[in-house]
PDB file of C-alpha atoms in Angstrom:
ATOM      1  CA  MET A   1      -0.003  -0.047  -0.007  1.00 49.00           C
ATOM      2  CA  SER A   2       2.899   2.314   0.785  1.00 50.00           C
ATOM      3  CA  GLU A   3       2.367   6.095   0.829  1.00 49.00           C
ATOM      4  CA  ALA A   4      -0.572   5.676  -1.557  1.00 47.00           C
ATOM      5  CA  ARG A   5      -3.169   8.294  -2.045  1.00 44.00           C
ATOM      6  CA  SER A   6      -6.587   6.824  -2.623  1.00 43.00           C
ATOM      7  CA  GLY A   7      -9.131   8.819  -4.754  1.00 39.00           C
ATOM      8  CA  ALA A   8     -12.654   8.247  -5.855  1.00 32.00           C
ATOM      9  CA  GLY A   9     -13.181   4.925  -7.669  1.00 32.00           C
ATOM     10  CA  THR A  10     -10.340   3.120  -5.975  1.00 33.00           C
ATOM     11  CA  GLY A  11     -11.129  -0.500  -5.106  1.00 40.00           C
ATOM     12  CA  ALA A  12     -10.554  -1.448  -1.464  1.00 46.00           C
ATOM     13  CA  PRO A  13      -8.542  -4.524  -0.614  1.00 56.00           C
ATOM     14  CA  THR A  14     -10.032  -6.720   2.153  1.00 74.00           C
ATOM     15  CA  VAL A  15      -7.600  -7.735   4.829  1.00 83.00           C
ATOM     16  CA  LEU A  16      -7.731 -11.298   3.588  1.00 85.00           C
ATOM     17  CA  ARG A  17      -6.851 -10.164   0.089  1.00 87.00           C
ATOM     18  CA  MET A  18      -3.868  -8.293   1.417  1.00 87.00           C
ATOM     19  CA  ILE A  19      -2.709 -11.409   3.306  1.00 88.00           C
ATOM     20  CA  LEU A  20      -3.066 -13.562   0.232  1.00 92.00           C
ATOM     21  CA  GLY A  21      -1.224 -10.979  -1.946  1.00 92.00           C
ATOM     22  CA  LYS A  22       1.743 -11.094   0.534  1.00 90.00           C
ATOM     23  CA  ARG A  23       1.691 -14.903   0.483  1.00 92.00           C
ATOM     24  CA  LEU A  24       1.817 -14.909  -3.329  1.00 95.00           C
ATOM     25  CA  GLN A  25       4.900 -12.632  -3.159  1.00 95.00           C
ATOM     26  CA  ASP A  26       6.554 -14.754  -0.513  1.00 93.00           C
ATOM     27  CA  LEU A  27       5.913 -17.952  -2.658  1.00 96.00           C
ATOM     28  CA  ARG A  28       7.291 -16.302  -5.786  1.00 96.00           C
ATOM     29  CA  LEU A  29      10.394 -15.121  -3.932  1.00 96.00           C
ATOM     30  CA  GLY A  30      10.792 -18.547  -2.310  1.00 96.00           C
ATOM     31  CA  ALA A  31      10.643 -20.243  -5.665  1.00 96.00           C
ATOM     32  CA  GLY A  32      13.209 -17.847  -7.095  1.00 96.00           C
ATOM     33  CA  VAL A  33      10.786 -16.528  -9.707  1.00 96.00           C
ATOM     34  CA  THR A  34      11.141 -12.876 -10.929  1.00 96.00           C
ATOM     35  CA  LEU A  35       8.344 -10.621 -11.655  1.00 96.00           C
ATOM     36  CA  ASP A  36       9.047 -10.890 -15.348  1.00 96.00           C
ATOM     37  CA  GLU A  37       9.060 -14.673 -15.197  1.00 96.00           C
ATOM     38  CA  ALA A  38       5.719 -14.755 -13.316  1.00 96.00           C
ATOM     39  CA  ALA A  39       4.186 -12.310 -15.836  1.00 95.00           C
ATOM     40  CA  LYS A  40       5.396 -14.459 -18.692  1.00 96.00           C
ATOM     41  CA  ALA A  41       3.600 -17.529 -17.234  1.00 94.00           C
ATOM     42  CA  LEU A  42       0.308 -15.521 -17.293  1.00 95.00           C
ATOM     43  CA  ARG A  43       1.101 -13.695 -20.545  1.00 94.00           C
ATOM     44  CA  VAL A  44       0.567 -10.444 -18.724  1.00 95.00           C
ATOM     45  CA  LYS A  45       2.699  -7.474 -17.815  1.00 95.00           C
ATOM     46  CA  PRO A  46       4.841  -7.571 -14.695  1.00 95.00           C
ATOM     47  CA  LEU A  47       2.762  -4.750 -13.246  1.00 95.00           C
ATOM     48  CA  THR A  48      -0.235  -7.063 -13.082  1.00 95.00           C
ATOM     49  CA  ILE A  49       1.792  -9.486 -10.854  1.00 96.00           C
ATOM     50  CA  ARG A  50       2.831  -6.580  -8.675  1.00 94.00           C
ATOM     51  CA  ARG A  51      -0.747  -5.323  -8.310  1.00 92.00           C
ATOM     52  CA  LEU A  52      -1.894  -8.860  -7.355  1.00 94.00           C
ATOM     53  CA  GLU A  53       0.753  -9.020  -4.624  1.00 93.00           C
ATOM     54  CA  LYS A  54      -0.117  -5.552  -3.359  1.00 88.00           C
ATOM     55  CA  ALA A  55      -3.859  -6.328  -3.305  1.00 86.00           C
ATOM     56  CA  GLU A  56      -4.646  -3.480  -5.670  1.00 85.00           C
ATOM     57  CA  VAL A  57      -6.858  -5.807  -7.789  1.00 87.00           C
ATOM     58  CA  SER A  58      -9.101  -8.742  -7.120  1.00 88.00           C
ATOM     59  CA  LEU A  59      -7.538 -12.166  -7.083  1.00 92.00           C
ATOM     60  CA  LYS A  60      -8.481 -13.681 -10.479  1.00 93.00           C
ATOM     61  CA  ILE A  61      -8.730 -17.442  -9.758  1.00 95.00           C
ATOM     62  CA  LEU A  62      -7.185 -18.562 -13.047  1.00 95.00           C
ATOM     63  CA  TYR A  63      -4.160 -16.243 -12.479  1.00 95.00           C
ATOM     64  CA  VAL A  64      -3.810 -17.476  -8.885  1.00 96.00           C
ATOM     65  CA  GLU A  65      -3.869 -21.118  -9.944  1.00 96.00           C
ATOM     66  CA  LEU A  66      -1.319 -20.606 -12.761  1.00 96.00           C
ATOM     67  CA  LEU A  67       1.005 -18.653 -10.498  1.00 96.00           C
ATOM     68  CA  LEU A  68       0.876 -21.258  -7.726  1.00 97.00           C
ATOM     69  CA  GLN A  69       1.690 -24.020 -10.254  1.00 96.00           C
ATOM     70  CA  THR A  70       4.576 -21.876 -11.537  1.00 96.00           C
ATOM     71  CA  TYR A  71       5.868 -21.626  -7.932  1.00 96.00           C
ATOM     72  CA  GLY A  72       5.806 -25.369  -7.537  1.00 96.00           C
ATOM     73  CA  VAL A  73       3.008 -25.444  -4.964  1.00 96.00           C
ATOM     74  CA  GLY A  74       1.153 -28.785  -4.382  1.00 95.00           C
ATOM     75  CA  ARG A  75      -2.408 -29.430  -5.407  1.00 95.00           C
ATOM     76  CA  GLN A  76      -3.927 -29.526  -1.964  1.00 95.00           C
ATOM     77  CA  GLU A  77      -2.323 -26.231  -1.014  1.00 94.00           C
ATOM     78  CA  ILE A  78      -3.445 -24.744  -4.346  1.00 95.00           C
ATOM     79  CA  ASP A  79      -7.057 -25.759  -3.612  1.00 95.00           C
ATOM     80  CA  GLU A  80      -6.930 -24.296  -0.064  1.00 93.00           C
ATOM     81  CA  PHE A  81      -5.469 -21.042  -1.390  1.00 94.00           C
ATOM     82  CA  ILE A  82      -8.092 -20.779  -4.112  1.00 94.00           C
ATOM     83  CA  GLU A  83     -10.838 -21.286  -1.498  1.00 92.00           C
ATOM     84  CA  LEU A  84      -9.371 -18.344   0.491  1.00 91.00           C
ATOM     85  CA  ALA A  85      -9.022 -16.296  -2.620  1.00 91.00           C
ATOM     86  CA  GLU A  86     -12.795 -16.811  -3.465  1.00 91.00           C
ATOM     87  CA  GLN A  87     -13.623 -15.645   0.090  1.00 87.00           C
ATOM     88  CA  ALA A  88     -11.339 -12.604  -0.339  1.00 86.00           C
ATOM     89  CA  ASN A  89     -13.106 -11.578  -3.494  1.00 87.00           C
ATOM     90  CA  ARG A  90     -16.553 -11.450  -1.852  1.00 85.00           C
ATOM     91  CA  PRO A  91     -17.748  -7.903  -1.143  1.00 82.00           C
ATOM     92  CA  GLY A  92     -17.538  -6.850   2.526  1.00 84.00           C
ATOM     93  CA  TRP A  93     -20.641  -5.792   4.415  1.00 85.00           C
ATOM     94  CA  TRP A  94     -19.844  -2.181   3.519  1.00 87.00           C
ATOM     95  CA  HIS A  95     -20.432  -3.001  -0.166  1.00 85.00           C
ATOM     96  CA  ARG A  96     -24.127  -2.329   0.383  1.00 89.00           C
ATOM     97  CA  TYR A  97     -23.363   1.243   1.195  1.00 91.00           C
ATOM     98  CA  ARG A  98     -21.296   1.924  -1.845  1.00 88.00           C
ATOM     99  CA  ASP A  99     -23.670   4.573  -3.078  1.00 90.00           C
ATOM    100  CA  VAL A 100     -22.719   6.790  -0.127  1.00 91.00           C
ATOM    101  CA  LEU A 101     -19.268   5.456   0.615  1.00 88.00           C
ATOM    102  CA  PRO A 102     -16.345   7.526  -0.954  1.00 84.00           C
ATOM    103  CA  GLY A 103     -13.935   5.383  -2.841  1.00 78.00           C
ATOM    104  CA  TRP A 104     -10.994   6.691  -0.817  1.00 81.00           C
ATOM    105  CA  PHE A 105     -12.700   5.649   2.462  1.00 86.00           C
ATOM    106  CA  THR A 106     -13.579   2.112   1.484  1.00 85.00           C
ATOM    107  CA  ALA A 107     -10.136   0.792   2.308  1.00 84.00           C
ATOM    108  CA  TYR A 108     -10.469   2.419   5.710  1.00 90.00           C
ATOM    109  CA  VAL A 109     -13.603   0.545   6.513  1.00 91.00           C
ATOM    110  CA  SER A 110     -11.961  -2.723   5.399  1.00 88.00           C
ATOM    111  CA  LEU A 111      -8.881  -2.164   7.487  1.00 91.00           C
ATOM    112  CA  GLU A 112     -10.989  -1.089  10.525  1.00 93.00           C
ATOM    113  CA  SER A 113     -13.006  -4.300  10.276  1.00 89.00           C
ATOM    114  CA  GLY A 114      -9.934  -6.511  10.316  1.00 89.00           C
ATOM    115  CA  ALA A 115      -7.619  -4.669  12.721  1.00 93.00           C
ATOM    116  CA  LYS A 116      -6.518  -5.990  16.102  1.00 94.00           C
ATOM    117  CA  THR A 117      -5.544  -2.566  17.440  1.00 97.00           C
ATOM    118  CA  LEU A 118      -6.859   0.966  16.461  1.00 97.00           C
ATOM    119  CA  ARG A 119      -5.295   4.106  17.628  1.00 97.00           C
ATOM    120  CA  THR A 120      -6.788   7.366  16.535  1.00 97.00           C
ATOM    121  CA  TYR A 121      -6.143  11.082  16.922  1.00 96.00           C
ATOM    122  CA  GLU A 122      -9.041  13.494  16.373  1.00 95.00           C
ATOM    123  CA  PRO A 123      -8.589  17.233  16.700  1.00 94.00           C
ATOM    124  CA  HIS A 124     -12.000  18.262  15.314  1.00 94.00           C
ATOM    125  CA  TYR A 125     -14.765  15.765  16.014  1.00 96.00           C
ATOM    126  CA  VAL A 126     -15.599  12.706  18.032  1.00 98.00           C
ATOM    127  CA  THR A 127     -14.075   9.731  16.286  1.00 96.00           C
ATOM    128  CA  GLY A 128     -16.713   7.979  14.070  1.00 95.00           C
ATOM    129  CA  VAL A 129     -16.984   4.664  15.923  1.00 96.00           C
ATOM    130  CA  LEU A 130     -17.890   6.527  19.134  1.00 98.00           C
ATOM    131  CA  GLN A 131     -20.411   8.939  17.629  1.00 98.00           C
ATOM    132  CA  THR A 132     -24.116   8.784  18.665  1.00 98.00           C
ATOM    133  CA  HIS A 133     -26.823   8.793  15.977  1.00 97.00           C
ATOM    134  CA  ALA A 134     -27.771  12.404  16.551  1.00 98.00           C
ATOM    135  CA  TYR A 135     -24.057  13.578  16.620  1.00 98.00           C
ATOM    136  CA  ALA A 136     -23.243  11.599  13.530  1.00 97.00           C
ATOM    137  CA  ARG A 137     -26.285  13.026  11.644  1.00 97.00           C
ATOM    138  CA  ALA A 138     -25.341  16.588  12.467  1.00 97.00           C
ATOM    139  CA  VAL A 139     -21.683  16.076  11.406  1.00 97.00           C
ATOM    140  CA  LEU A 140     -22.619  14.382   8.229  1.00 96.00           C
ATOM    141  CA  ARG A 141     -25.279  16.971   7.423  1.00 96.00           C
ATOM    142  CA  ALA A 142     -22.556  19.664   7.645  1.00 95.00           C
ATOM    143  CA  GLY A 143     -20.174  17.654   5.549  1.00 91.00           C
ATOM    144  CA  PHE A 144     -22.766  16.726   2.862  1.00 93.00           C
ATOM    145  CA  PRO A 145     -25.143  19.688   2.764  1.00 94.00           C
ATOM    146  CA  ASN A 146     -26.600  18.778  -0.631  1.00 95.00           C
ATOM    147  CA  ASP A 147     -27.575  15.169   0.389  1.00 94.00           C
ATOM    148  CA  SER A 148     -31.267  14.279   0.497  1.00 95.00           C
ATOM    149  CA  ASP A 149     -32.599  12.970   3.782  1.00 95.00           C
ATOM    150  CA  GLU A 150     -32.469   9.390   2.385  1.00 95.00           C
ATOM    151  CA  GLU A 151     -28.825   9.791   1.338  1.00 95.00           C
ATOM    152  CA  LEU A 152     -28.022  11.326   4.798  1.00 96.00           C
ATOM    153  CA  GLU A 153     -29.621   8.478   6.680  1.00 96.00           C
ATOM    154  CA  ARG A 154     -27.634   6.001   4.582  1.00 96.00           C
ATOM    155  CA  ARG A 155     -24.411   7.728   5.596  1.00 96.00           C
ATOM    156  CA  VAL A 156     -25.468   7.714   9.275  1.00 97.00           C
ATOM    157  CA  GLY A 157     -26.382   4.033   8.952  1.00 96.00           C
ATOM    158  CA  LEU A 158     -22.965   3.185   7.596  1.00 96.00           C
ATOM    159  CA  ARG A 159     -21.253   5.028  10.476  1.00 95.00           C
ATOM    160  CA  LEU A 160     -23.374   3.328  13.109  1.00 96.00           C
ATOM    161  CA  ARG A 161     -22.838  -0.102  11.461  1.00 95.00           C
ATOM    162  CA  ARG A 162     -19.120   0.367  11.778  1.00 94.00           C
ATOM    163  CA  GLN A 163     -19.555   0.627  15.578  1.00 94.00           C
ATOM    164  CA  SER A 164     -20.490  -3.033  15.839  1.00 92.00           C
ATOM    165  CA  LEU A 165     -16.745  -3.863  15.757  1.00 92.00           C
ATOM    166  CA  LEU A 166     -16.548  -2.725  19.415  1.00 93.00           C
ATOM    167  CA  THR A 167     -19.170  -5.305  20.588  1.00 91.00           C
ATOM    168  CA  LYS A 168     -18.189  -8.333  18.602  1.00 89.00           C
ATOM    169  CA  PRO A 169     -16.546 -11.230  20.555  1.00 89.00           C
ATOM    170  CA  SER A 170     -13.090 -10.495  19.112  1.00 88.00           C
ATOM    171  CA  ALA A 171     -13.323  -6.739  19.469  1.00 93.00           C
ATOM    172  CA  PRO A 172     -10.138  -4.740  18.676  1.00 95.00           C
ATOM    173  CA  THR A 173      -8.417  -2.546  21.206  1.00 97.00           C
ATOM    174  CA  LEU A 174      -9.399   1.031  20.581  1.00 98.00           C
ATOM    175  CA  TRP A 175      -7.316   3.955  21.928  1.00 98.00           C
ATOM    176  CA  VAL A 176      -8.547   7.365  21.022  1.00 98.00           C
ATOM    177  CA  VAL A 177      -6.774  10.668  21.639  1.00 97.00           C
ATOM    178  CA  MET A 178      -8.984  13.740  21.181  1.00 96.00           C
ATOM    179  CA  GLU A 179      -8.463  17.455  21.656  1.00 96.00           C
ATOM    180  CA  GLU A 180     -10.544  19.338  24.190  1.00 97.00           C
ATOM    181  CA  ALA A 181     -11.693  21.517  21.280  1.00 96.00           C
ATOM    182  CA  VAL A 182     -13.847  18.595  20.195  1.00 97.00           C
ATOM    183  CA  LEU A 183     -15.974  19.051  23.285  1.00 97.00           C
ATOM    184  CA  HIS A 184     -16.353  22.772  22.765  1.00 97.00           C
ATOM    185  CA  ARG A 185     -17.397  22.495  19.155  1.00 97.00           C
ATOM    186  CA  VAL A 186     -21.213  22.453  19.524  1.00 97.00           C
ATOM    187  CA  VAL A 187     -22.505  19.841  16.958  1.00 97.00           C
ATOM    188  CA  GLY A 188     -26.294  19.546  16.831  1.00 97.00           C
ATOM    189  CA  GLY A 189     -26.983  21.680  19.942  1.00 97.00           C
ATOM    190  CA  PRO A 190     -26.601  21.212  23.707  1.00 97.00           C
ATOM    191  CA  GLU A 191     -28.794  18.184  24.046  1.00 98.00           C
ATOM    192  CA  VAL A 192     -26.903  16.336  21.248  1.00 98.00           C
ATOM    193  CA  MET A 193     -23.645  17.229  22.912  1.00 98.00           C
ATOM    194  CA  ARG A 194     -24.803  16.073  26.314  1.00 98.00           C
ATOM    195  CA  GLU A 195     -25.914  12.719  24.850  1.00 98.00           C
ATOM    196  CA  GLN A 196     -22.635  12.405  22.943  1.00 98.00           C
ATOM    197  CA  ILE A 197     -20.540  13.036  26.116  1.00 98.00           C
ATOM    198  CA  ASP A 198     -22.688  10.402  27.889  1.00 98.00           C
ATOM    199  CA  GLY A 199     -21.800   7.955  25.113  1.00 97.00           C
ATOM    200  CA  LEU A 200     -18.092   8.787  25.500  1.00 98.00           C
ATOM    201  CA  LEU A 201     -18.213   8.193  29.314  1.00 97.00           C
ATOM    202  CA  ALA A 202     -19.865   4.854  28.705  1.00 97.00           C
ATOM    203  CA  ALA A 203     -17.302   3.842  25.979  1.00 96.00           C
ATOM    204  CA  ALA A 204     -14.427   4.805  28.400  1.00 95.00           C
ATOM    205  CA  GLU A 205     -15.686   2.121  30.749  1.00 95.00           C
ATOM    206  CA  LEU A 206     -15.187  -0.712  28.293  1.00 95.00           C
ATOM    207  CA  ASP A 207     -12.032  -2.764  28.958  1.00 95.00           C
ATOM    208  CA  HIS A 208     -10.840  -2.598  25.398  1.00 96.00           C
ATOM    209  CA  VAL A 209     -11.423   1.179  24.919  1.00 97.00           C
ATOM    210  CA  SER A 210      -9.022   3.989  26.166  1.00 97.00           C
ATOM    211  CA  LEU A 211     -10.026   7.651  25.774  1.00 97.00           C
ATOM    212  CA  ASP A 212      -7.561  10.471  26.340  1.00 97.00           C
ATOM    213  CA  ILE A 213      -8.513  14.147  25.947  1.00 97.00           C
ATOM    214  CA  VAL A 214      -5.717  16.621  25.509  1.00 96.00           C
ATOM    215  CA  PRO A 215      -6.587  19.786  27.423  1.00 95.00           C
ATOM    216  CA  PHE A 216      -6.133  23.253  26.144  1.00 94.00           C
ATOM    217  CA  SER A 217      -3.578  23.716  28.866  1.00 92.00           C
ATOM    218  CA  ALA A 218      -1.236  21.313  27.036  1.00 91.00           C
ATOM    219  CA  GLY A 219      -0.505  24.003  24.539  1.00 89.00           C
ATOM    220  CA  ALA A 220       1.364  23.163  21.328  1.00 89.00           C
ATOM    221  CA  HIS A 221       2.300  19.524  20.910  1.00 85.00           C
ATOM    222  CA  THR A 222       3.780  17.123  18.393  1.00 81.00           C
ATOM    223  CA  GLY A 223       0.612  15.743  17.053  1.00 76.00           C
ATOM    224  CA  ALA A 224      -1.448  18.869  16.528  1.00 75.00           C
ATOM    225  CA  PHE A 225      -1.891  18.541  12.791  1.00 77.00           C
ATOM    226  CA  ALA A 226      -4.355  16.372  10.874  1.00 87.00           C
ATOM    227  CA  PRO A 227      -6.484  13.466  12.258  1.00 92.00           C
ATOM    228  CA  PHE A 228      -5.009  10.001  11.728  1.00 95.00           C
ATOM    229  CA  THR A 229      -5.759   6.359  12.530  1.00 96.00           C
ATOM    230  CA  TYR A 230      -3.119   3.674  13.149  1.00 97.00           C
ATOM    231  CA  PHE A 231      -4.022   0.076  12.387  1.00 96.00           C
ATOM    232  CA  ARG A 232      -2.211  -3.051  13.682  1.00 95.00           C
ATOM    233  CA  PHE A 233      -3.249  -6.548  12.600  1.00 93.00           C
ATOM    234  CA  GLU A 234      -3.012 -10.012  14.155  1.00 90.00           C
ATOM    235  CA  GLU A 235      -1.750 -11.534  10.906  1.00 85.00           C
ATOM    236  CA  PRO A 236       2.073 -11.398  10.657  1.00 84.00           C
ATOM    237  CA  GLU A 237       1.839 -10.871   6.904  1.00 81.00           C
ATOM    238  CA  LEU A 238       0.416  -7.431   7.329  1.00 87.00           C
ATOM    239  CA  PRO A 239       2.398  -4.313   8.146  1.00 89.00           C
ATOM    240  CA  ASP A 240       1.100  -1.601  10.489  1.00 93.00           C
ATOM    241  CA  ILE A 241      -0.784   0.993   8.469  1.00 94.00           C
ATOM    242  CA  VAL A 242      -1.588   4.690   9.117  1.00 95.00           C
ATOM    243  CA  TYR A 243      -4.469   6.500   7.503  1.00 94.00           C
ATOM    244  CA  THR A 244      -4.674  10.290   7.283  1.00 92.00           C
ATOM    245  CA  GLU A 245      -7.480  12.249   5.642  1.00 83.00           C
ATOM    246  CA  LEU A 246      -7.333  15.104   3.158  1.00 79.00           C
ATOM    247  CA  LEU A 247     -10.191  17.363   1.971  1.00 74.00           C
ATOM    248  CA  SER A 248     -10.850  15.254  -1.061  1.00 72.00           C
ATOM    249  CA  GLY A 249      -9.089  11.977  -0.434  1.00 77.00           C
ATOM    250  CA  ALA A 250      -6.840  10.040   1.909  1.00 85.00           C
ATOM    251  CA  VAL A 251      -3.275   8.771   2.219  1.00 91.00           C
ATOM    252  CA  TYR A 252      -2.469   5.200   3.557  1.00 90.00           C
ATOM    253  CA  LEU A 253       1.075   4.790   4.886  1.00 91.00           C
ATOM    254  CA  ASP A 254       2.948   1.579   5.628  1.00 88.00           C
ATOM    255  CA  GLN A 255       6.658   2.641   5.397  1.00 91.00           C
ATOM    256  CA  ARG A 256       8.129   1.981   8.856  1.00 92.00           C
ATOM    257  CA  SER A 257       9.480   5.514   9.299  1.00 95.00           C
ATOM    258  CA  ASP A 258       6.038   7.082   8.631  1.00 94.00           C
ATOM    259  CA  VAL A 259       4.191   4.654  10.787  1.00 95.00           C
ATOM    260  CA  ALA A 260       6.732   5.077  13.648  1.00 95.00           C
ATOM    261  CA  ALA A 261       6.444   8.829  13.489  1.00 94.00           C
ATOM    262  CA  HIS A 262       2.637   8.634  13.930  1.00 95.00           C
ATOM    263  CA  LEU A 263       2.840   6.044  16.622  1.00 95.00           C
ATOM    264  CA  GLU A 264       5.390   8.102  18.618  1.00 95.00           C
ATOM    265  CA  ALA A 265       3.169  11.260  18.270  1.00 94.00           C
ATOM    266  CA  HIS A 266       0.154   9.247  19.578  1.00 96.00           C
ATOM    267  CA  ASN A 267       2.201   7.991  22.563  1.00 95.00           C
ATOM    268  CA  ARG A 268       3.412  11.575  23.357  1.00 94.00           C
ATOM    269  CA  MET A 269      -0.088  13.046  23.154  1.00 95.00           C
ATOM    270  CA  SER A 270      -1.442  10.393  25.476  1.00 94.00           C
ATOM    271  CA  LEU A 271       1.127  11.460  28.035  1.00 94.00           C
ATOM    272  CA  LEU A 272      -0.346  15.037  28.110  1.00 94.00           C
ATOM    273  CA  THR A 273      -3.390  13.899  30.118  1.00 94.00           C
ATOM    274  CA  SER A 274      -4.702  10.835  32.159  1.00 94.00           C
ATOM    275  CA  THR A 275      -7.769   8.724  32.251  1.00 92.00           C
ATOM    276  CA  THR A 276      -8.908  10.401  35.459  1.00 94.00           C
ATOM    277  CA  GLU A 277      -8.331  13.923  34.011  1.00 96.00           C
ATOM    278  CA  SER A 278     -10.085  12.964  30.829  1.00 97.00           C
ATOM    279  CA  LYS A 279     -13.188  11.763  32.578  1.00 96.00           C
ATOM    280  CA  ALA A 280     -13.246  14.807  34.877  1.00 97.00           C
ATOM    281  CA  LEU A 281     -13.163  17.005  31.777  1.00 97.00           C
ATOM    282  CA  LEU A 282     -16.011  15.073  30.199  1.00 97.00           C
ATOM    283  CA  ASN A 283     -18.113  15.491  33.346  1.00 97.00           C
ATOM    284  CA  ARG A 284     -17.399  19.210  33.484  1.00 97.00           C
ATOM    285  CA  MET A 285     -18.391  19.648  29.950  1.00 97.00           C
ATOM    286  CA  ARG A 286     -21.490  17.616  30.385  1.00 96.00           C
ATOM    287  CA  LYS A 287     -22.596  20.022  33.051  1.00 96.00           C
ATOM    288  CA  GLU A 288     -22.092  22.987  30.727  1.00 95.00           C
ATOM    289  CA  TYR A 289     -24.486  21.459  28.287  1.00 95.00           C
ATOM    290  CA  THR A 290     -27.195  20.809  30.889  1.00 85.00           C
TER     291      THR A 290
END
């Protein structure tokens, strides 16, 4: 994925497809087959092989089978690989929301669904997976002012559907760092804000959720730039990935130096407050909205 900017129309790799792409690369290298040699076996360009390995395209079953044969893989392993490839090519649950899901955000939803650890920094709004219905609706209405009511509710439905990852049996660890400014930005009115703060207080009680709010008194700090999300996966084939959003697209980073810089920034920001201080701030702000 490497420092790739995703724009509208970009297909999103599922986590399984990313894993299988990495396995194809490992099998090719293990067999001593070059990109050119693999491409010759399929009668395609080397770029096609590279895109298969980087999960930038769907796993064509015929291509997969021919490549595995070229790499000297046994029949049973080929059959097992093909079965996984067929699973990887199936649309994710988010596919049903494709009419309101920007192409550059589709990969995010896929990564979010498969991650073991999520660490986010939000300077402007409550992070999406912790938003209440009313708060999400107000945020999305501001972001998409020309949407019909039906389109808006579809966007809200997608955002709320994403939140199911926090209640599934194998729920990921979520560590959120937000700026105090998020609590002062009145979204939807005082009642909506009070309900949203109640939701944050409830989320903070979950064992797998950590919530740190950087107070204004912290002043300038290392991470005070754009929002970002860090993904870590259980599967060893997958690198850690960082997502950061732009006005009209997004950037996905997996270079170690880039990921390490964001991870260090998240660590530093979390040291600017504590769980006790964050909860106290939430309760003070709740009273202001009463």
